[in-house]
Amino acid sequence: MRFLNLDETTRPRIFALLSAVCDTLTADRADDGTVCWHPALSWPESDVRLTTVPLKTMLVPHREIVWSEQPSVDVRHPRALLGVPVCDLAAIAQLDRVFAADPFWQRQRHNLFLVGASCLSDAECFCSPWSGLPPCDLFAEAGRLWLVSPRAEELFARYDLPGGESADGPVLPLGHAVQKQDSPFVQSVPEADLLDLVAARCLGCGVCSAVCPTCHCFDLRDSVDDVGDVSRLRVWDSCQFVGHGRVAGGHNFRPRQQDRLHCRLEHKLQGFGPDHEEALCVGCGRCARSCPAGLGLRQILASARQARQ
Amino acid sequence: MNVSFQPYPATLVAIESLHNDVRVFTFDHQQAMTVQPGQFAEIILPGIGGFPVSACGYVTAGTFQACIRRAGRVTSALFRCTIGDCVGVRGPFGNGFHLPDLARKDVLLIAGGLGIAPIRALLQSVVGGAARSVTLFYGARRAAELLFLPELEALAERGSLCLRLAVEEPLEAICSPQRWHSGPVTDLVDALPSSTATLLVAVCGPPQMYAVLLEKLATTGITAAHIFATLERRMRCGVGECGHCVAGGHYVCTEGPVFSLAQLRQMPGAIA
Ligand SMILES: Cc1cc2nc3c(=O)[nH]c(=O)nc-3n(C[C@H](O)[C@H](O)[C@H](O)COP(=O)(O)OP(=O)(O)OC[C@H]3O[C@@H](n4cnc5c(N)ncnc54)[C@H](O)[C@@H]3O)c2cc1C
Ligand code: SF4
Ligand code: SF4
Ligand code: FES
């Protein structure tokens, strides 16, 4: 894989080249303490920061028109995100599969230029055992900017920037000292009844799904605007809401909070679909940071383990 | 798979009332798509909402026929529509029934309540075909709630169908005891012949029915791979994106809604 040297002299040039073709954004802490994507003024110097709300918001927004009588023109600019942590890249790879045939996802995805970067862990996150570099365009690591995607190669091919080539590619974060028994990736979903105690603490607020980079439930809502134009929107939903599994006539396929927690754990630890081949959790730790009841994925599994003993 | 959220325009061309709250609607969508038995489509009333519904039979190419119960907000709005009104249709979705080779096989169809809708579509496609015999066990709470009765009885009179009806109310003397049973439709399984090796079974009914019925069928010796059931779940997208329909870790909208009992046994929680 080819790389460009990333140092004091090349950074401004690389940044200028990228800014010429797209809006460049970097994650920064706002006054209210949340971390969001902000316009970048230069190549980010600081460590990678995990945004409070994951990248999926840029691809499946919280509310999005999927059909309307009055076709609208999409004027979204291409954007480059500088410094996407590996867990968020892995999450996008998971959702790429879910939305493989979705024209809205595909359009936004094409407009997003992802610059991944190695990051430092904190107390809540737990990198999954990555099996390779998830799809991205560029990857910044230890003074090198790897040209991962063909379009990144193409973009920089015209310019004479110092760099080199290496068969190994970038070194990914190795994960960190998560106790093996504590790692969600080696655990199966506890039976719903073991989740009783945990469920009693859960508020059913759905924050865990909103902040999870691989949760993708949505509802379809129909709306009529002031002048009578009709449209269909998709709006984020959560399997933690009581109505998620309820059908006409009142029957609810997931009536209790433990049933709904079970549903979430199943998605995170095994995935849905024919294969169940892969955990959808990417270990970003957002659920643990955001849950008002302290029920991150690892905390839930630990409580269920205690209940079993 | 069609992941566009763009509905096909469709015109309501026929409405037939079967019961207080149940009507058969025929939509003309003029598309080259057919909703096969066991598959479903989404009916959309623009500005109001949409809901999934099975095909209840085949009329002509370019039409979709569904038997619909007024159950809530959107179905009620459909019941206010009249012939000539325009709606939207998305689909077809789901796998549909794929019964293995029917030659020298006996087909047993079991329907509870509105479950007759997809079962009728399947019945239309197997009657007069390669199967050695076709039997229908059909149950409802009251006799007046049995749908499509005249056409089912006509098929039975012609000898194309062996029909057994179960209602959960006392029977009047006029009813023929060979055909009618007082009690849940699941009782009828007790009267199955002892040799069940040639049976292929398809079931559709309310969720409570499955818990008892499917394993009961298996105890009669029918292989689990030859017992098919269609699952109902809340569905919004129909294409494996919105997450609502998940049961036992599987997307009912794309991998189902028809599953064999062998598959259902690997899907914890899918049948209550
Ligand atoms: C595969 C499949 C086949 C079906 N076939 C038939 C049929 O042949 N005839 C028939 O009358 N009904 C059928 N249903 C049930 C039908 O979809 C519901 O009765 C209908 O959604 C009720 O909509 P509503 O807006 O009137 O009710 P509300 O209770 O107001 O529901 C609001 C919304 O929730 C969702 N929803 C509610 N109940 C269900 C449900 N049971 N299944 C899926 N989504 C639901 C729908 O999107 C609905 O628009 C089928 C459901 C599925 C999943
Ligand atoms: S686990 Fe936490 S964040 Fe998720 S629904 Fe329960 S209380 Fe809310
Ligand atoms: S389950 Fe929690 S840790 Fe795992 S990806 Fe979702 S938010 Fe991150
Ligand atoms: S109905 Fe949306 S995932 Fe199945």
PDB file of C-alpha atoms and ligand atoms in Angstrom, chain B residues 234-245 251-253, ligand 4:
ATOM      1  CA  ARG B 234     -44.454  -5.352  12.941  1.00  0.00           C
ATOM      2  CA  MET B 235     -42.925  -4.340   9.636  1.00  0.00           C
ATOM      3  CA  ARG B 236     -42.009  -0.953   8.282  1.00  0.00           C
ATOM      4  CA  CYS B 237     -39.490  -1.276   5.454  1.00  0.00           C
ATOM      5  CA  GLY B 238     -39.855  -4.847   4.131  1.00  0.00           C
ATOM      6  CA  VAL B 239     -36.227  -4.889   3.009  1.00  0.00           C
ATOM      7  CA  GLY B 240     -34.161  -5.771   6.102  1.00  0.00           C
ATOM      8  CA  GLU B 241     -33.198  -2.235   7.126  1.00  0.00           C
ATOM      9  CA  CYS B 242     -35.607  -0.914   9.748  1.00  0.00           C
ATOM     10  CA  GLY B 243     -35.162  -3.670  12.344  1.00  0.00           C
ATOM     11  CA  HIS B 244     -38.786  -3.991  13.462  1.00  0.00           C
ATOM     12  CA  CYS B 245     -39.586  -7.463  12.198  1.00  0.00           C
ATOM     13  CA  TYR B 251     -35.310 -10.647   9.502  1.00  0.00           C
ATOM     14  CA  VAL B 252     -38.831 -11.940   8.982  1.00  0.00           C
ATOM     15  CA  CYS B 253     -39.415  -9.535   6.073  1.00  0.00           C
TER      16      CYS B 253
HETATM   17  S1  FES C   4     -39.595  -4.842   8.062  1.00  0.00           S
HETATM   18 FE1  FES C   4     -37.868  -3.522   8.219  1.00  0.00          FE
HETATM   19  S2  FES C   4     -36.287  -4.968   8.716  1.00  0.00           S
HETATM   20 FE2  FES C   4     -37.980  -6.230   8.304  1.00  0.00          FE
END
